[in-house]
GROMACS .gro file of C-alpha atoms in nm:
model
  154
    1UNK     CA    1  12.552  -0.803   1.574
    2UNK     CA    2  12.432  -0.886   1.940
    3UNK     CA    3  12.406  -1.228   2.048
    4UNK     CA    4  12.104  -1.286   2.352
    5UNK     CA    5  12.222  -1.533   2.559
    6UNK     CA    6  11.912  -1.720   2.794
    7UNK     CA    7  12.135  -2.003   2.985
    8UNK     CA    8  12.166  -2.243   2.763
    9UNK     CA    9  12.032  -2.093   2.468
   10UNK     CA   10  12.072  -1.801   2.206
   11UNK     CA   11  11.802  -1.611   1.951
   12UNK     CA   12  11.871  -1.688   1.605
   13UNK     CA   13  11.709  -1.580   1.328
   14UNK     CA   14  11.657  -1.805   1.048
   15UNK     CA   15  11.712  -1.582   0.752
   16UNK     CA   16  11.483  -1.657   0.457
   17UNK     CA   17  11.688  -1.633   0.073
   18UNK     CA   18  11.479  -1.370  -0.047
   19UNK     CA   19  11.671  -1.159   0.238
   20UNK     CA   20  12.021  -1.216   0.171
   21UNK     CA   21  12.256  -1.442   0.421
   22UNK     CA   22  12.041  -1.682   0.475
   23UNK     CA   23  12.022  -1.898   0.730
   24UNK     CA   24  12.045  -1.913   1.129
   25UNK     CA   25  12.222  -1.555   1.198
   26UNK     CA   26  12.204  -1.353   1.569
   27UNK     CA   27  11.998  -0.994   1.555
   28UNK     CA   28  12.265  -0.672   1.392
   29UNK     CA   29  12.248  -0.439   1.122
   30UNK     CA   30  12.332  -0.137   1.020
   31UNK     CA   31  12.363   0.195   1.201
   32UNK     CA   32  12.179   0.458   1.149
   33UNK     CA   33  12.371   0.815   1.148
   34UNK     CA   34  12.453   0.987   1.386
   35UNK     CA   35  12.381   0.681   1.651
   36UNK     CA   36  12.635   0.512   1.831
   37UNK     CA   37  12.750   0.174   1.705
   38UNK     CA   38  12.611   0.035   2.068
   39UNK     CA   39  12.301   0.217   2.054
   40UNK     CA   40  12.274   0.059   1.666
   41UNK     CA   41  12.329  -0.259   1.774
   42UNK     CA   42  12.039  -0.212   2.095
   43UNK     CA   43  11.813  -0.059   1.851
   44UNK     CA   44  11.861  -0.397   1.562
   45UNK     CA   45  11.789  -0.607   1.817
   46UNK     CA   46  11.453  -0.435   1.928
   47UNK     CA   47  11.362  -0.409   1.536
   48UNK     CA   48  11.398  -0.761   1.461
   49UNK     CA   49  11.283  -0.971   1.782
   50UNK     CA   50  11.082  -0.713   2.007
   51UNK     CA   51  11.333  -0.729   2.264
   52UNK     CA   52  11.461  -0.463   2.469
   53UNK     CA   53  11.820  -0.553   2.572
   54UNK     CA   54  12.043  -0.367   2.796
   55UNK     CA   55  12.381  -0.453   2.972
   56UNK     CA   56  12.546  -0.574   2.608
   57UNK     CA   57  12.912  -0.632   2.600
   58UNK     CA   58  13.126  -0.611   2.370
   59UNK     CA   59  13.304  -0.901   2.215
   60UNK     CA   60  13.484  -0.863   1.837
   61UNK     CA   61  13.504  -0.699   1.582
   62UNK     CA   62  13.483  -0.876   1.228
   63UNK     CA   63  13.628  -0.698   0.907
   64UNK     CA   64  13.614  -0.775   0.559
   65UNK     CA   65  13.797  -0.565   0.293
   66UNK     CA   66  13.800  -0.545  -0.075
   67UNK     CA   67  14.112  -0.448  -0.238
   68UNK     CA   68  13.997  -0.427  -0.585
   69UNK     CA   69  13.693  -0.202  -0.426
   70UNK     CA   70  13.836  -0.004  -0.155
   71UNK     CA   71  13.523  -0.146   0.060
   72UNK     CA   72  13.586  -0.190   0.425
   73UNK     CA   73  13.284  -0.371   0.605
   74UNK     CA   74  13.277  -0.395   0.970
   75UNK     CA   75  13.077  -0.589   1.256
   76UNK     CA   76  13.084  -0.477   1.624
   77UNK     CA   77  13.008  -0.838   1.806
   78UNK     CA   78  12.814  -0.776   2.178
   79UNK     CA   79  12.627  -1.007   2.360
   80UNK     CA   80  12.373  -1.003   2.672
   81UNK     CA   81  12.234  -1.193   2.941
   82UNK     CA   82  12.034  -0.901   2.989
   83UNK     CA   83  11.639  -0.859   2.798
   84UNK     CA   84  11.274  -0.819   2.858
   85UNK     CA   85  10.966  -0.806   2.647
   86UNK     CA   86  10.845  -1.057   2.417
   87UNK     CA   87  10.962  -1.204   2.083
   88UNK     CA   88  10.759  -1.069   1.826
   89UNK     CA   89  10.512  -1.324   1.634
   90UNK     CA   90  10.613  -1.180   1.310
   91UNK     CA   91  10.929  -1.081   1.289
   92UNK     CA   92  11.072  -0.891   0.953
   93UNK     CA   93  11.403  -1.059   0.930
   94UNK     CA   94  11.295  -1.445   1.017
   95UNK     CA   95  11.177  -1.683   1.237
   96UNK     CA   96  11.309  -1.642   1.560
   97UNK     CA   97  11.459  -1.955   1.760
   98UNK     CA   98  11.569  -2.030   2.051
   99UNK     CA   99  11.833  -2.288   2.033
  100UNK     CA  100  12.097  -2.449   2.269
  101UNK     CA  101  12.421  -2.320   2.216
  102UNK     CA  102  12.608  -2.694   2.170
  103UNK     CA  103  12.358  -2.749   1.921
  104UNK     CA  104  12.342  -2.461   1.719
  105UNK     CA  105  12.649  -2.529   1.510
  106UNK     CA  106  12.451  -2.779   1.366
  107UNK     CA  107  12.205  -2.555   1.179
  108UNK     CA  108  12.277  -2.404   0.838
  109UNK     CA  109  12.457  -2.100   0.848
  110UNK     CA  110  12.669  -1.867   0.657
  111UNK     CA  111  13.026  -1.984   0.689
  112UNK     CA  112  13.147  -1.665   0.812
  113UNK     CA  113  12.888  -1.668   1.083
  114UNK     CA  114  12.960  -2.013   1.200
  115UNK     CA  115  13.357  -1.911   1.262
  116UNK     CA  116  13.258  -1.613   1.431
  117UNK     CA  117  12.995  -1.818   1.683
  118UNK     CA  118  13.204  -1.978   1.950
  119UNK     CA  119  13.358  -1.662   2.006
  120UNK     CA  120  13.104  -1.497   2.123
  121UNK     CA  121  13.098  -1.753   2.472
  122UNK     CA  122  13.462  -1.733   2.477
  123UNK     CA  123  13.652  -1.496   2.781
  124UNK     CA  124  13.757  -1.168   2.621
  125UNK     CA  125  13.765  -1.018   2.292
  126UNK     CA  126  13.817  -1.120   1.944
  127UNK     CA  127  13.964  -0.985   1.614
  128UNK     CA  128  13.911  -1.088   1.273
  129UNK     CA  129  14.043  -0.959   0.942
  130UNK     CA  130  13.961  -1.077   0.614
  131UNK     CA  131  14.126  -0.957   0.270
  132UNK     CA  132  13.870  -1.066   0.027
  133UNK     CA  133  13.906  -1.076  -0.337
  134UNK     CA  134  13.559  -1.080  -0.491
  135UNK     CA  135  13.670  -1.116  -0.815
  136UNK     CA  136  13.854  -1.446  -0.734
  137UNK     CA  137  13.617  -1.546  -0.480
  138UNK     CA  138  13.899  -1.587  -0.222
  139UNK     CA  139  14.078  -1.489   0.059
  140UNK     CA  140  14.422  -1.343   0.039
  141UNK     CA  141  14.508  -1.281   0.395
  142UNK     CA  142  14.315  -1.292   0.733
  143UNK     CA  143  14.416  -1.227   1.048
  144UNK     CA  144  14.235  -1.347   1.368
  145UNK     CA  145  14.288  -1.218   1.738
  146UNK     CA  146  14.151  -1.341   2.068
  147UNK     CA  147  14.226  -1.095   2.357
  148UNK     CA  148  14.218  -1.177   2.720
  149UNK     CA  149  14.147  -1.563   2.696
  150UNK     CA  150  14.378  -1.625   2.983
  151UNK     CA  151  14.344  -1.361   3.203
  152UNK     CA  152  14.245  -1.502   3.555
  153UNK     CA  153  13.908  -1.471   3.634
  154UNK     CA  154  13.775  -1.152   3.791
   0.00000   0.00000   0.00000
């Protein structure tokens, strides 16, 4: 996932129900083997928005595990303020909208994205890990860490 920021705004897409994960979300998707994770994020932004992003910054990891199935789902999160190009007129994943950062959390979005959203704009990186029991539809354990928040600005 790569959050595209332009001053006080971010580019979000409003995904329709039929594509899953409905609501507002940042661009992202799966990494194609054997591309690197960072190159996958850059490619996904291009495919979904039409923008060429550069100088992306790693912001953190969000991980979900289901002990019943052995599934481990990892999302590598990036932020960029460097991009060029024009936004796609008919984006494949949903309507693209520039949204004020301060207003974004008022929009309908998945709980997991809403929880992660502010972390893109904090100093340092984050790590979020959730052990999720899909059968009972509940979180068994969660770990949330922030690294480098108290570091002096360089």
